[in-house]
């Protein structure tokens, strides 16, 4: 009998070891694909993410390649249902073991419960889902209690035990969560799109010189020629002055320069000098000089009117040295301009008066009280413009000045004189007069005309200085590069990843439960094996072999080895090859019951 006990214990230990091995295998097959694919996906997101907002995450990766790990996980998910169901079978085995113990060795599992259980835990995933569907169908009693269940497809099923009802409920949640994961991945793939995104990379040391600065020689005290002071903006010649470095200035005025251009920031109403053709591939911050002009009509205040002595002359009542410089203007003279600096004050700001006669035009201005209508349909306009000169720090992003980053401070006297001199010497007279004529045609009132002239005076004043400026190194630089990125809905990405992690934890929980149940009650393995399809087909095959071998008096150790071999061969399970010799020995040596089992 010691050999009998030893053989039983060895068989029992083999079953437990086999169960542990299978539990670990099922857990590994359930968790490893999910963990590997989700970690790969997260790694791709982390290493290639270029921008994240509250709604989307932009990833520098092709959408079709980025989602491959999740798509693989979605394909594996249905197979994981079968693995987790098999892990859950150890709970059913444990409950069956407890039930058998309480009922003195009798099983309380009905035929239908056994069939459902065997399909749930030992079939393919699709068969398991079909069995799960059958287990979840309502019973006749539930249909009677709830009228709407009568419309449930298919006939009712018989009652299930409490433990199997609880088990199928858990498995329903498992199946739904895995199918939901596959659906979320499919939805994520459908909502992911490719778009163009610009990556901005700051440059540690700025390399470009897009700023503009006046040379140190321009910051000295004004010179004097023929009793007149002058700045570096002009240079003296016999009998007058000419524009300093006029070639580049004239090119800039006519927008023909390859080095400079005038930009106007409409929100702050400042014209500034910048490099030609701002490169959208480079964002930068630089310093330059800016001019802001505010013009207003003075026709009514200065009593602008036709001369009483001649209908071809226009006069006003403001002091000439404090206004346009002249007190009368002939129609054929067309233009007068004058720069006024407050005596004893600073030249920043200064006033620039514009007085012009515009020939016959199709305009609404003659009806304006600030405008004087002359013979032949001509009109006369008198404007007073306040000019401010600023030191400007501006930022360009994607080829556009950012108003919110435009910083200004009043410039010193020297730059203000440099801006004022070309205007005082009427170098811009022709351009300003043509713009005045255009403004008179396009404006509906003098307020619109004054606004248009404010912009143009600022642009002309800074353009005529282009030849005097020197390049200045940028304050900041950032390289801009347009790339194709995948745009993923952030919320959906987080939900999908979270659900994948939950599925992995879910499988781990079932793994720990199965291990714990086997350790708590090793008979769990035996009861679980009774529910397999093979055991149900073979019936009590294993029990009959045991009974037949025990009927032999004085069984030897070899006979128990033969028993193990027969059991393994009859079970068709793992390790049958190592026992095939025992099967042959039992049959060939005429062991008890050989006619029934060989």
XYZ file of C-alpha atoms in Angstrom:
598
model
C 0.000 0.000 0.000
C 2.976 2.295 0.421
C 3.616 1.913 -3.289
C -0.031 2.761 -3.928
C 0.237 5.909 -1.857
C 3.514 6.855 -3.485
C 2.096 6.406 -6.978
C -0.945 8.515 -6.204
C 1.179 11.290 -4.746
C 3.464 11.285 -7.768
C 0.500 11.506 -10.103
C -0.966 14.266 -7.993
C 2.291 16.242 -8.026
C 2.543 15.864 -11.803
C -0.945 17.298 -12.220
C -0.151 20.280 -10.010
C 3.125 20.987 -11.800
C 1.359 20.730 -15.135
C -1.298 23.149 -13.901
C 1.304 25.684 -12.766
C 3.058 25.425 -16.106
C -0.179 25.916 -18.023
C -1.241 28.858 -15.856
C 2.080 30.602 -16.469
C 1.836 29.889 -20.196
C -1.705 31.242 -20.424
C -0.744 34.362 -18.491
C 2.333 34.924 -20.650
C 0.344 34.536 -23.874
C -2.285 36.958 -22.550
C -0.002 39.667 -21.191
C 3.150 39.623 -23.330
C 1.561 40.669 -26.684
C -0.388 43.483 -25.027
C 2.559 44.768 -23.005
C 5.010 44.626 -25.913
C 2.697 46.329 -28.410
C 1.429 49.014 -26.023
C 4.931 49.803 -24.734
C 6.134 50.033 -28.341
C 3.297 52.401 -29.188
C 3.964 54.578 -26.127
C 7.683 54.655 -26.971
C 6.908 55.823 -30.504
C 4.624 58.538 -29.134
C 7.177 59.716 -26.579
C 10.123 59.781 -28.970
C 8.304 61.354 -31.922
C 5.763 63.695 -30.315
C 6.181 67.251 -31.578
C 3.201 69.016 -30.018
C 0.330 68.275 -27.661
C -2.817 70.298 -27.136
C -5.925 69.672 -25.071
C -7.526 67.828 -27.988
C -4.804 66.373 -30.187
C -1.296 64.965 -30.078
C 0.955 65.470 -33.098
C 3.496 62.752 -33.804
C 6.367 62.950 -36.268
C 5.593 59.575 -37.768
C 3.531 58.056 -40.548
C 0.068 57.262 -39.259
C -0.003 53.870 -40.993
C 3.230 52.817 -39.267
C 2.514 54.482 -35.939
C -0.649 52.484 -35.285
C 0.790 49.086 -36.254
C 1.584 48.083 -32.620
C -1.952 48.880 -31.479
C -3.440 47.118 -34.489
C -1.414 44.013 -33.630
C -2.705 44.232 -30.059
C -6.268 44.543 -31.370
C -5.792 41.413 -33.479
C -4.430 39.483 -30.493
C -7.201 40.635 -28.132
C -9.865 38.061 -29.204
C -7.393 35.227 -28.616
C -6.727 36.591 -25.144
C -10.388 35.981 -24.325
C -9.811 32.253 -24.686
C -6.656 32.392 -22.551
C -8.366 34.255 -19.732
C -11.323 31.884 -19.915
C -8.959 28.972 -19.380
C -7.411 30.773 -16.416
C -10.889 31.297 -15.035
C -11.558 27.555 -15.359
C -9.468 27.022 -12.236
C -12.080 28.970 -10.313
C -14.732 26.625 -11.685
C -12.542 23.660 -10.727
C -12.143 25.052 -7.242
C -15.884 25.519 -6.830
C -16.474 22.014 -8.133
C -13.947 20.649 -5.620
C -15.677 22.463 -2.774
C -19.050 21.202 -4.009
C -17.815 17.603 -4.194
C -16.386 17.839 -0.688
C -19.639 19.191 0.716
C -21.681 16.515 -1.059
C -19.547 13.567 0.061
C -17.817 13.024 -3.273
C -20.820 13.615 -5.549
C -20.631 16.185 -8.357
C -23.464 18.679 -8.658
C -22.540 19.911 -12.126
C -25.351 19.305 -14.612
C -24.752 18.117 -18.135
C -25.499 21.528 -19.635
C -23.263 23.288 -17.153
C -20.481 20.853 -17.932
C -20.903 21.340 -21.662
C -20.888 25.116 -21.361
C -17.922 25.013 -19.021
C -15.903 22.766 -21.303
C -16.647 24.998 -24.276
C -15.822 28.134 -22.318
C -12.479 26.966 -21.023
C -11.105 24.483 -23.533
C -12.258 25.528 -26.986
C -11.094 28.154 -29.474
C -11.892 31.844 -28.822
C -14.782 31.881 -31.300
C -16.285 28.707 -29.820
C -15.784 30.196 -26.367
C -17.659 33.329 -27.396
C -20.506 31.215 -28.765
C -20.665 29.245 -25.525
C -20.529 32.491 -23.568
C -23.422 33.781 -25.654
C -25.374 30.643 -24.780
C -24.550 31.001 -21.092
C -25.720 34.625 -21.108
C -29.108 33.831 -22.677
C -32.107 34.275 -20.356
C -33.799 31.333 -18.697
C -37.489 30.480 -18.875
C -38.080 31.945 -15.427
C -36.340 35.209 -16.314
C -38.402 35.455 -19.494
C -41.565 35.062 -17.460
C -40.486 37.729 -14.982
C -39.358 40.232 -17.604
C -41.620 40.419 -20.627
C -39.074 42.159 -22.884
C -36.727 39.145 -22.701
C -39.171 37.248 -24.875
C -37.665 39.048 -27.850
C -34.170 37.756 -27.029
C -32.921 35.802 -30.075
C -32.843 32.038 -29.639
C -34.571 29.823 -27.132
C -34.111 29.962 -23.375
C -31.477 27.957 -21.559
C -31.741 25.922 -18.388
C -30.743 27.282 -14.999
C -27.045 27.537 -14.197
C -25.411 27.124 -10.834
C -24.521 30.211 -8.840
C -20.790 29.797 -9.355
C -21.178 29.383 -13.122
C -23.522 32.364 -13.344
C -20.937 34.508 -11.550
C -18.199 33.121 -13.775
C -20.031 33.846 -17.015
C -20.760 37.369 -15.769
C -17.060 38.002 -15.249
C -16.245 36.450 -18.591
C -18.841 38.658 -20.276
C -17.001 41.700 -18.933
C -13.692 40.222 -20.106
C -15.022 39.545 -23.591
C -16.628 42.980 -23.832
C -13.444 44.767 -22.691
C -11.306 42.951 -25.280
C -13.790 43.608 -28.063
C -14.037 47.242 -26.935
C -10.247 47.523 -27.114
C -10.265 46.251 -30.698
C -13.052 48.709 -31.531
C -11.190 51.653 -29.989
C -8.068 50.844 -31.996
C -10.156 50.705 -35.165
C -11.793 54.044 -34.299
C -8.398 55.590 -33.531
C -7.079 54.473 -36.914
C -10.131 56.000 -38.602
C -9.792 59.358 -36.811
C -6.014 59.685 -37.201
C -5.022 62.019 -40.019
C -1.859 63.430 -41.549
C -1.238 67.161 -41.626
C 1.573 69.652 -42.100
C 3.163 70.937 -38.917
C 6.020 73.357 -38.395
C 8.760 72.395 -35.973
C 10.560 75.360 -34.390
C 14.093 74.749 -33.143
C 15.782 77.594 -31.197
C 19.308 78.504 -32.293
C 21.662 78.861 -29.345
C 23.836 81.559 -30.964
C 22.098 83.796 -33.556
C 23.959 83.799 -36.867
C 21.977 86.249 -39.018
C 22.154 90.053 -38.977
C 18.583 91.152 -39.678
C 18.626 94.059 -37.239
C 19.304 97.620 -38.395
C 21.334 100.263 -36.535
C 22.716 103.698 -37.341
C 26.523 103.881 -37.300
C 28.258 105.623 -34.424
C 29.102 108.585 -36.674
C 25.379 109.311 -36.969
C 25.062 109.687 -33.228
C 27.470 112.640 -33.057
C 26.424 116.304 -32.830
C 24.926 117.705 -35.999
C 27.321 119.348 -38.413
C 26.943 122.824 -39.938
C 27.194 124.012 -43.531
C 26.433 127.504 -44.789
C 24.862 128.348 -41.446
C 22.622 125.274 -41.465
C 22.857 122.271 -39.149
C 22.578 118.839 -40.708
C 22.612 115.201 -39.596
C 24.221 112.151 -41.160
C 21.052 111.599 -43.182
C 22.169 114.247 -45.652
C 25.509 115.513 -46.887
C 26.384 119.124 -47.829
C 27.254 120.214 -51.345
C 27.781 123.650 -52.805
C 24.541 125.504 -52.448
C 22.631 122.746 -50.717
C 22.488 119.115 -49.565
C 22.069 115.699 -51.091
C 20.839 112.443 -49.640
C 23.513 110.336 -47.941
C 24.036 106.870 -49.485
C 21.196 107.730 -51.841
C 21.444 104.632 -54.063
C 20.207 102.156 -51.450
C 17.697 104.698 -50.125
C 16.117 105.275 -53.535
C 15.992 101.523 -54.171
C 14.238 100.977 -50.857
C 11.780 103.825 -51.511
C 10.809 102.182 -54.811
C 10.794 98.651 -53.341
C 13.664 97.643 -55.610
C 16.276 96.901 -52.950
C 17.673 93.403 -52.478
C 18.762 94.243 -48.916
C 16.023 96.255 -47.208
C 12.288 96.678 -47.105
C 9.870 98.768 -45.079
C 7.326 96.889 -42.961
C 4.264 98.509 -41.430
C 2.776 97.066 -38.249
C -0.823 98.254 -38.431
C -1.783 97.493 -34.819
C 0.943 99.712 -33.352
C 1.027 101.909 -36.499
C 4.820 101.793 -36.796
C 6.890 101.582 -39.981
C 10.257 99.869 -39.521
C 13.206 98.806 -41.633
C 13.721 95.053 -42.068
C 15.656 92.711 -44.382
C 14.239 92.025 -47.813
C 11.937 89.008 -48.239
C 11.569 87.689 -44.718
C 12.386 83.994 -44.725
C 9.513 81.920 -43.392
C 11.991 79.184 -42.465
C 13.579 81.416 -39.812
C 11.908 83.128 -36.865
C 13.922 85.866 -35.220
C 13.948 88.835 -32.886
C 15.938 91.917 -33.874
C 16.354 95.639 -33.208
C 15.767 98.450 -35.667
C 14.467 102.025 -35.964
C 10.761 102.729 -36.364
C 8.620 105.753 -37.213
C 5.055 106.430 -36.151
C 3.104 109.322 -37.682
C -0.260 110.795 -36.773
C -1.697 113.321 -39.244
C -4.718 115.542 -38.764
C -6.442 118.090 -40.973
C -5.894 121.761 -40.117
C -8.028 123.381 -42.838
C -10.730 124.685 -40.535
C -8.413 125.581 -37.639
C -6.054 127.594 -39.889
C -8.925 129.112 -41.913
C -7.761 127.606 -45.182
C -9.379 129.657 -47.980
C -9.034 131.092 -51.450
C -7.095 134.359 -51.519
C -9.249 137.463 -51.839
C -6.730 138.902 -54.280
C -6.494 135.899 -56.620
C -8.654 132.845 -57.154
C -5.505 130.902 -58.136
C -3.910 131.139 -54.716
C -4.776 129.533 -51.378
C -3.969 131.148 -48.021
C -4.301 130.234 -44.329
C -4.053 132.123 -41.039
C -1.600 129.959 -39.031
C 1.919 131.429 -38.486
C 4.086 130.185 -41.390
C 7.098 129.335 -39.202
C 4.851 127.214 -37.006
C 2.986 125.513 -39.830
C 3.551 124.931 -43.548
C 6.362 127.460 -43.865
C 4.393 129.607 -46.343
C 1.230 131.619 -45.863
C 0.055 131.246 -49.472
C 0.294 128.599 -52.184
C -0.365 129.012 -55.897
C -2.469 126.375 -57.583
C 0.334 125.552 -60.005
C 2.855 125.142 -57.145
C 0.830 122.201 -55.825
C 3.000 121.404 -52.764
C 4.635 122.800 -49.628
C 6.149 120.929 -46.689
C 7.842 122.030 -43.484
C 9.450 120.338 -40.472
C 8.806 122.066 -37.141
C 10.931 121.404 -34.077
C 9.732 123.083 -30.901
C 12.292 125.785 -29.992
C 14.327 124.713 -26.990
C 12.698 121.289 -27.043
C 13.753 117.879 -28.274
C 13.337 116.839 -31.921
C 11.433 113.726 -30.923
C 8.618 114.066 -31.672
C 8.654 116.702 -34.397
C 5.891 118.069 -36.610
C 5.748 117.771 -40.367
C 3.258 120.001 -42.167
C 1.894 119.078 -45.594
C 0.059 121.559 -47.782
C -1.049 120.527 -51.217
C -3.301 121.391 -54.132
C -4.766 118.407 -55.942
C -6.076 118.952 -59.456
C -9.541 117.999 -60.654
C -10.519 114.624 -59.185
C -13.576 112.421 -58.860
C -13.855 112.567 -55.076
C -16.255 113.258 -52.225
C -13.768 115.524 -50.448
C -14.941 118.922 -51.834
C -17.985 118.680 -49.577
C -15.764 118.298 -46.485
C -15.405 121.487 -44.403
C -11.652 120.834 -43.951
C -11.069 121.029 -47.715
C -11.153 124.127 -49.933
C -12.579 123.756 -53.431
C -10.764 125.723 -56.129
C -11.551 126.691 -59.700
C -11.493 123.876 -62.214
C -12.471 121.289 -59.621
C -9.127 121.301 -57.766
C -8.985 121.040 -53.958
C -6.504 122.172 -51.312
C -5.615 120.183 -48.169
C -3.577 121.233 -45.106
C -2.248 118.522 -42.751
C -0.219 118.606 -39.546
C 1.633 115.326 -38.880
C 3.271 114.462 -35.558
C 6.261 112.169 -36.160
C 7.672 109.937 -33.400
C 10.949 108.033 -33.804
C 11.359 104.806 -31.807
C 13.949 102.219 -31.021
C 12.080 99.025 -31.897
C 12.583 95.402 -30.919
C 10.379 93.233 -33.107
C 9.810 89.517 -33.603
C 9.050 87.813 -36.895
C 7.269 84.466 -36.936
C 6.604 82.632 -40.181
C 7.365 85.818 -42.109
C 4.956 88.002 -40.086
C 5.632 90.560 -37.348
C 4.068 89.618 -34.016
C 2.293 92.714 -32.610
C 2.276 91.343 -29.064
C 6.087 91.106 -29.069
C 6.731 94.550 -30.556
C 8.558 96.689 -27.986
C 9.265 100.383 -28.472
C 11.122 103.154 -26.682
C 11.602 106.769 -27.704
C 14.788 107.266 -29.696
C 17.411 109.876 -28.828
C 17.774 113.228 -30.579
C 20.332 112.061 -33.148
C 18.105 109.427 -34.832
C 15.196 111.890 -34.792
C 17.301 114.477 -36.663
C 18.347 111.807 -39.172
C 14.677 111.077 -39.878
C 13.664 114.747 -40.028
C 16.350 116.108 -42.384
C 15.267 114.332 -45.615
C 11.705 115.505 -44.959
C 12.810 119.064 -44.200
C 14.779 119.204 -47.464
C 11.775 117.849 -49.409
C 13.566 114.773 -50.782
C 10.279 112.873 -50.488
C 8.137 115.609 -52.019
C 7.304 113.843 -55.282
C 6.355 110.535 -53.630
C 4.318 112.260 -50.918
C 2.450 114.425 -53.416
C 1.527 111.430 -55.585
C 0.310 109.591 -52.516
C -1.718 112.689 -51.505
C -3.423 112.646 -54.910
C -4.189 108.941 -54.541
C -5.553 109.432 -51.028
C -7.787 112.262 -52.250
C -9.363 109.943 -54.832
C -9.840 106.935 -52.541
C -10.895 108.697 -49.323
C -14.452 109.667 -48.428
C -13.457 112.315 -45.899
C -10.392 114.084 -44.569
C -10.116 111.678 -41.642
C -9.513 108.760 -44.027
C -7.109 110.893 -46.060
C -5.143 111.845 -42.929
C -4.858 108.169 -41.906
C -3.566 107.183 -45.339
C -0.980 109.961 -45.295
C 0.096 108.980 -41.762
C 1.095 105.538 -43.027
C 2.890 106.866 -46.069
C 4.854 109.553 -44.203
C 6.141 106.892 -41.798
C 7.140 104.579 -44.651
C 8.838 107.332 -46.648
C 10.699 108.713 -43.636
C 12.268 105.354 -42.769
C 12.843 104.316 -46.401
C 14.956 107.409 -47.134
C 17.329 106.349 -44.351
C 17.954 102.812 -45.646
C 21.361 103.739 -47.027
C 22.613 104.893 -43.615
C 21.782 101.769 -41.602
C 24.196 98.954 -40.831
C 23.235 95.287 -40.167
C 22.861 94.256 -36.522
C 23.032 90.702 -35.184
C 19.688 89.170 -34.235
C 18.684 88.951 -30.614
C 17.113 85.484 -31.029
C 16.718 82.935 -33.812
C 14.638 79.810 -34.355
C 14.716 77.497 -37.354
C 11.296 76.576 -38.745
C 10.727 73.332 -40.637
C 7.481 72.071 -42.147
C 6.941 68.335 -41.653
C 4.139 65.825 -42.088
C 2.776 64.606 -38.756
C 0.054 62.241 -37.607
C -2.718 63.947 -35.633
C -4.263 61.658 -33.025
C -7.220 62.501 -30.756
C -5.581 62.807 -27.343
C -8.559 61.558 -25.321
C -8.985 58.483 -27.519
C -5.264 57.679 -27.306
C -5.342 57.885 -23.501
C -8.489 55.750 -23.255
C -7.074 53.104 -25.606
C -3.755 52.888 -23.756
C -5.522 52.801 -20.389
C -7.808 49.998 -21.560
C -4.811 48.037 -22.867
C -3.114 48.365 -19.477
C -6.343 47.282 -17.762
C -6.499 44.193 -19.985
C -2.943 43.271 -19.002
C -3.763 43.792 -15.310
C -6.972 41.839 -15.797
C -5.057 38.833 -17.115
C -2.570 39.175 -14.253
C -5.401 39.138 -11.699
C -6.841 35.931 -13.172
C -3.315 34.474 -13.190
C -2.813 35.226 -9.489
C -6.270 33.898 -8.638
C -5.611 30.648 -10.522
C -2.218 30.167 -8.831
C -3.730 30.900 -5.434
C -6.627 28.466 -5.910
C -4.338 25.627 -6.974
C -2.137 26.220 -3.944
C -5.131 26.449 -1.643
C -6.815 23.299 -2.937
C -4.758 21.043 -5.260
C -7.947 19.064 -5.993
C -8.880 22.090 -8.109
C -6.707 20.655 -10.884
C -8.460 17.262 -10.796
C -11.924 18.815 -10.816
C -10.940 21.157 -13.624
C -9.665 18.234 -15.681
C -13.035 16.491 -15.237
C -14.641 19.367 -17.207
C -12.439 19.035 -20.288
C -13.948 17.822 -23.523
C -11.673 14.771 -23.444
C -12.756 13.805 -19.930
C -16.417 14.174 -20.835
C -15.981 12.001 -23.927
C -13.997 9.347 -22.047
C -16.429 9.451 -19.155
C -15.078 7.639 -16.099
C -12.241 6.054 -18.058
C -9.612 7.185 -15.634
C -11.656 6.054 -12.606
C -12.193 2.589 -14.057
C -8.459 2.151 -14.651
C -7.748 3.149 -11.078
C -10.377 0.761 -9.739
C -9.128 -2.102 -11.891
C -5.523 -1.612 -10.816
C -6.508 -1.365 -7.163
C -8.412 -4.669 -7.506
C -5.114 -6.467 -8.230
C -3.677 -7.817 -5.010
C -0.380 -6.488 -3.990
C 0.307 -4.101 -6.852
C 3.932 -3.556 -7.507
C 5.686 -0.284 -8.192
C 5.988 -1.288 -11.837
C 2.250 -1.796 -12.040
C 1.698 1.718 -10.752
C 4.108 2.933 -13.381
C 1.981 1.079 -15.902
C -1.089 2.782 -14.434
C 0.520 6.180 -14.863
C 1.284 5.323 -18.461
C -2.251 4.206 -19.189
C -3.652 7.307 -17.578
C -1.394 9.515 -19.604
C -2.159 7.666 -22.824
C -5.881 7.670 -22.163
C -5.838 11.339 -21.255
C -4.019 12.246 -24.434
C -2.419 15.080 -22.509
C 1.120 16.317 -22.046
C 3.931 13.807 -21.691
C 2.225 10.786 -23.286
C 5.379 9.773 -25.217
C 7.383 9.094 -22.085
C 4.751 6.558 -20.936
C 4.153 4.657 -24.164
C 6.469 1.883 -23.040
C 4.380 1.403 -19.902
C 1.256 1.041 -22.038
C 2.934 -1.708 -24.062
C 4.146 -3.503 -20.945
C 0.702 -3.483 -19.384
C -0.983 -4.891 -22.482
C 1.725 -7.366 -23.474
C 2.222 -8.755 -19.968
C -1.452 -9.528 -19.529
C -2.238 -6.990 -16.887
C -5.633 -6.942 -15.290
C -8.306 -5.483 -17.548
C -6.111 -5.512 -20.622
C -8.994 -6.792 -22.738
C -10.960 -3.690 -21.844
C -8.230 -1.097 -22.227
C -5.693 -2.387 -24.801
